GROMACS .gro file of C-alpha atoms in nm:
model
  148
    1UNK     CA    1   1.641   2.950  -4.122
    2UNK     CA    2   1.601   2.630  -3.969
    3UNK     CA    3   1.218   2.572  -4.057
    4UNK     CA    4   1.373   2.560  -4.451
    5UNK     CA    5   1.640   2.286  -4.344
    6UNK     CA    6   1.292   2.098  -4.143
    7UNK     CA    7   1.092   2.132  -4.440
    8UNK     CA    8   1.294   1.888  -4.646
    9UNK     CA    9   1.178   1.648  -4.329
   10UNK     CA   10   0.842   1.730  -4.306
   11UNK     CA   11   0.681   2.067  -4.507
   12UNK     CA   12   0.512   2.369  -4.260
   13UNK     CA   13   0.143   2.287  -4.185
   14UNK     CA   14   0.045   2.592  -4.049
   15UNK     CA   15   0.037   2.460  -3.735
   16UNK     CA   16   0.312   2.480  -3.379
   17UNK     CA   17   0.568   2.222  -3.452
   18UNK     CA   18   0.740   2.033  -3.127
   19UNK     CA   19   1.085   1.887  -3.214
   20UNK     CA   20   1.272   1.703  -2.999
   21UNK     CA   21   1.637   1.656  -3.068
   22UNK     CA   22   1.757   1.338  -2.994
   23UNK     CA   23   2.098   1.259  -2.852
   24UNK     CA   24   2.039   0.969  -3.081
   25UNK     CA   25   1.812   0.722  -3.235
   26UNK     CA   26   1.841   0.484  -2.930
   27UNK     CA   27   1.855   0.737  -2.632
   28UNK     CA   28   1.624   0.640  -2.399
   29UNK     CA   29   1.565   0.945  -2.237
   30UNK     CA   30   1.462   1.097  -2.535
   31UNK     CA   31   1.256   0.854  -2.592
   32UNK     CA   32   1.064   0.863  -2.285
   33UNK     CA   33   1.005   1.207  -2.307
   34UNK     CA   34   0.872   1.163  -2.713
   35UNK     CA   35   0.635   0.949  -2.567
   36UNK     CA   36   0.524   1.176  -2.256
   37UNK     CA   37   0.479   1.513  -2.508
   38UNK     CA   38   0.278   1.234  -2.701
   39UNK     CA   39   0.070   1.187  -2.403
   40UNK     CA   40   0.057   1.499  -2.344
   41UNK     CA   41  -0.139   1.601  -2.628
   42UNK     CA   42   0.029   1.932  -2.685
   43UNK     CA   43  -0.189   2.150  -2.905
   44UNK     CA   44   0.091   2.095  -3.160
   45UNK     CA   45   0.221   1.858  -3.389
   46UNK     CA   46   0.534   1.665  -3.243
   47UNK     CA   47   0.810   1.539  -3.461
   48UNK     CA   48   1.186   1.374  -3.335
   49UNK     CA   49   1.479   1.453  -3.554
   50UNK     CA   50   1.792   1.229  -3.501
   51UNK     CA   51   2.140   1.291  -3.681
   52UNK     CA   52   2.181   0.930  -3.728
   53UNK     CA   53   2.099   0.713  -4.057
   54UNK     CA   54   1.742   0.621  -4.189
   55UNK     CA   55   1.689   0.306  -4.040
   56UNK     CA   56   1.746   0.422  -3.716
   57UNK     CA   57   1.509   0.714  -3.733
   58UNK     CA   58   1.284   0.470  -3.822
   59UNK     CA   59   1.321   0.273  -3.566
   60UNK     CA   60   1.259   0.482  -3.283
   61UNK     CA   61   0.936   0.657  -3.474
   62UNK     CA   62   0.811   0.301  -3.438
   63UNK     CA   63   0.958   0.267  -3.102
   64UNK     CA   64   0.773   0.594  -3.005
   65UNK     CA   65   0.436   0.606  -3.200
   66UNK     CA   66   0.520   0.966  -3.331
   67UNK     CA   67   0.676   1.043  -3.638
   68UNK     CA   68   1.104   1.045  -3.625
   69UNK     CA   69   1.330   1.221  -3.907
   70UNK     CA   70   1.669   1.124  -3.996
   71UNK     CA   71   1.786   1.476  -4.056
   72UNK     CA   72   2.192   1.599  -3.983
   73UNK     CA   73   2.147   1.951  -4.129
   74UNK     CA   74   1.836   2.019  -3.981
   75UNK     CA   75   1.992   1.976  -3.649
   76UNK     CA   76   2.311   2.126  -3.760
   77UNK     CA   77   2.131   2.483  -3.889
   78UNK     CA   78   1.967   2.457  -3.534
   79UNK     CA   79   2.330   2.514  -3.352
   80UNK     CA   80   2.250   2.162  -3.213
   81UNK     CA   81   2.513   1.947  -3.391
   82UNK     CA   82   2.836   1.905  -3.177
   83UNK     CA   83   3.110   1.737  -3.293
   84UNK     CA   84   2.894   1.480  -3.524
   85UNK     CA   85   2.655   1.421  -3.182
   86UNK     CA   86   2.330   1.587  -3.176
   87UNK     CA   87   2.278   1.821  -2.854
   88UNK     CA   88   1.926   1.691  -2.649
   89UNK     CA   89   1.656   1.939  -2.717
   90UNK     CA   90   1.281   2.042  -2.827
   91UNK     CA   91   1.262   2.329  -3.020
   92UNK     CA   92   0.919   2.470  -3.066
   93UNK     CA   93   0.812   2.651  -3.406
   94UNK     CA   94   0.514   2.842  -3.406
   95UNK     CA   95   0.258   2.853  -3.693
   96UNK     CA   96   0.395   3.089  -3.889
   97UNK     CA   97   0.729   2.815  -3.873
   98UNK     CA   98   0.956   3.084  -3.656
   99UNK     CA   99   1.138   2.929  -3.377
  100UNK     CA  100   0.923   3.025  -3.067
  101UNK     CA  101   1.157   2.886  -2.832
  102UNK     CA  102   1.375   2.601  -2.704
  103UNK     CA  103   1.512   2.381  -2.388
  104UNK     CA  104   1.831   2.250  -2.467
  105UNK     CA  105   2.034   2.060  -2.208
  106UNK     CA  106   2.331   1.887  -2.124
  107UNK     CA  107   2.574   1.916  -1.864
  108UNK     CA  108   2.907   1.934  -1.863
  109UNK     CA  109   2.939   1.601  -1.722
  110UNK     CA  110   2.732   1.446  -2.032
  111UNK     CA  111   2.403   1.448  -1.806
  112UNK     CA  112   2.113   1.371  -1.994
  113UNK     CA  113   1.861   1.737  -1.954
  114UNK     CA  114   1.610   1.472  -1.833
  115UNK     CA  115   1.859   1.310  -1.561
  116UNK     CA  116   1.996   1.619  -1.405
  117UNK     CA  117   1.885   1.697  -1.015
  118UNK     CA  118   1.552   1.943  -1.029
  119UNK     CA  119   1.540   1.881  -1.391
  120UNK     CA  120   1.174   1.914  -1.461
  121UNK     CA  121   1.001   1.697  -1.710
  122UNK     CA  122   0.996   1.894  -2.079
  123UNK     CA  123   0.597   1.835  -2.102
  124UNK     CA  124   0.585   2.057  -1.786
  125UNK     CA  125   0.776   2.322  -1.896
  126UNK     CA  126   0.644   2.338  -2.286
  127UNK     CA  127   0.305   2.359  -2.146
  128UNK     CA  128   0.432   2.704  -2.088
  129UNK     CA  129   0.514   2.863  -2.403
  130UNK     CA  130   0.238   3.071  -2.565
  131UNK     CA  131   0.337   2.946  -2.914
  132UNK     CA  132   0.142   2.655  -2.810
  133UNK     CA  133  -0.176   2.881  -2.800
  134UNK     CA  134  -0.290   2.883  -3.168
  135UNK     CA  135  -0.291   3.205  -3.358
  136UNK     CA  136  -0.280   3.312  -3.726
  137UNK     CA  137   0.028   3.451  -3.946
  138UNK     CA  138   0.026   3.779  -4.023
  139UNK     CA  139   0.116   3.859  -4.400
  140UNK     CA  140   0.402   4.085  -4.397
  141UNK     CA  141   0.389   4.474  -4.400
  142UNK     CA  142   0.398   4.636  -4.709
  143UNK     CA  143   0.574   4.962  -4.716
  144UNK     CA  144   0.508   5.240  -4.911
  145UNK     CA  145   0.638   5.231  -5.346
  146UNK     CA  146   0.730   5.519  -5.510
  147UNK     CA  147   0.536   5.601  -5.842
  148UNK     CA  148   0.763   5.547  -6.127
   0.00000   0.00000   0.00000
């Protein structure tokens, strides 16, 4: 499960989680849209997650204003990972830290999601996605024990 890989990164808070995937440290249209989730103000926490080194993931947190993870497996246990280059994405993880859903793009031509024709901006279409709307975990069923 992918949330265990994230937790390393940053631990569940109970709260939706908004990752965005970054090409890499330096992509600027990842970037941009960090900083227009940021704006925003998703009912969520947002995170980026870069495969690249430290330093850079520093870089662009401080670049961005939101908090940015240097995390290779992370992205790798997402299915995200492509030949040592990180797939552009944002992955949203409900409360309960279950993947709620995802917009990954690229196309075939190495189009950035955010540059392709009709590509809508990713804080228009995450708006949509009711793991936004806050709601509690539910503890898991227990079934029934046999009397020993």
């Amino acid at each position: 499960m992918l949330w265990l890989a994230l937790a390393l990164a940053r631990p569940p808070t109970g709260q939706t989680q908004v990752v965005v995937v970054m090409k890499n440290a330096t992509c600027s249209v990842c970037l941009g849209q960090i900083a227009r989730l940021r704006q925003a103000r998703l009912p969520a926490n947002l995170m980026g997650i870069t495969h690249e080194d430290r330093a850079a993931a520093a870089a662009a947190s401080e670049r961005v204003g939101v908090p940015v993870y240097s995390h290779a497996p992370g992205i790798q246990a997402m299915g995200l990972l492509r030949e040592g280059s990180a797939m552009p994405a944002v992955v949203v993880y409900d409360p309960c830290g279950e993947e709620a859903g995802r917009i990954v793009g690229e196309s075939r031509a190495g189009e950035h999601f955010g540059q392709a024709a009709g590509d809508g901006d990713f804080a228009d279409r995450l708006g949509d996605l009711a793991a936004l709307e806050p709601e509690t975990c539910r503890a898991p069923a227990i079934g029934a024990v046999d009397d020993v």
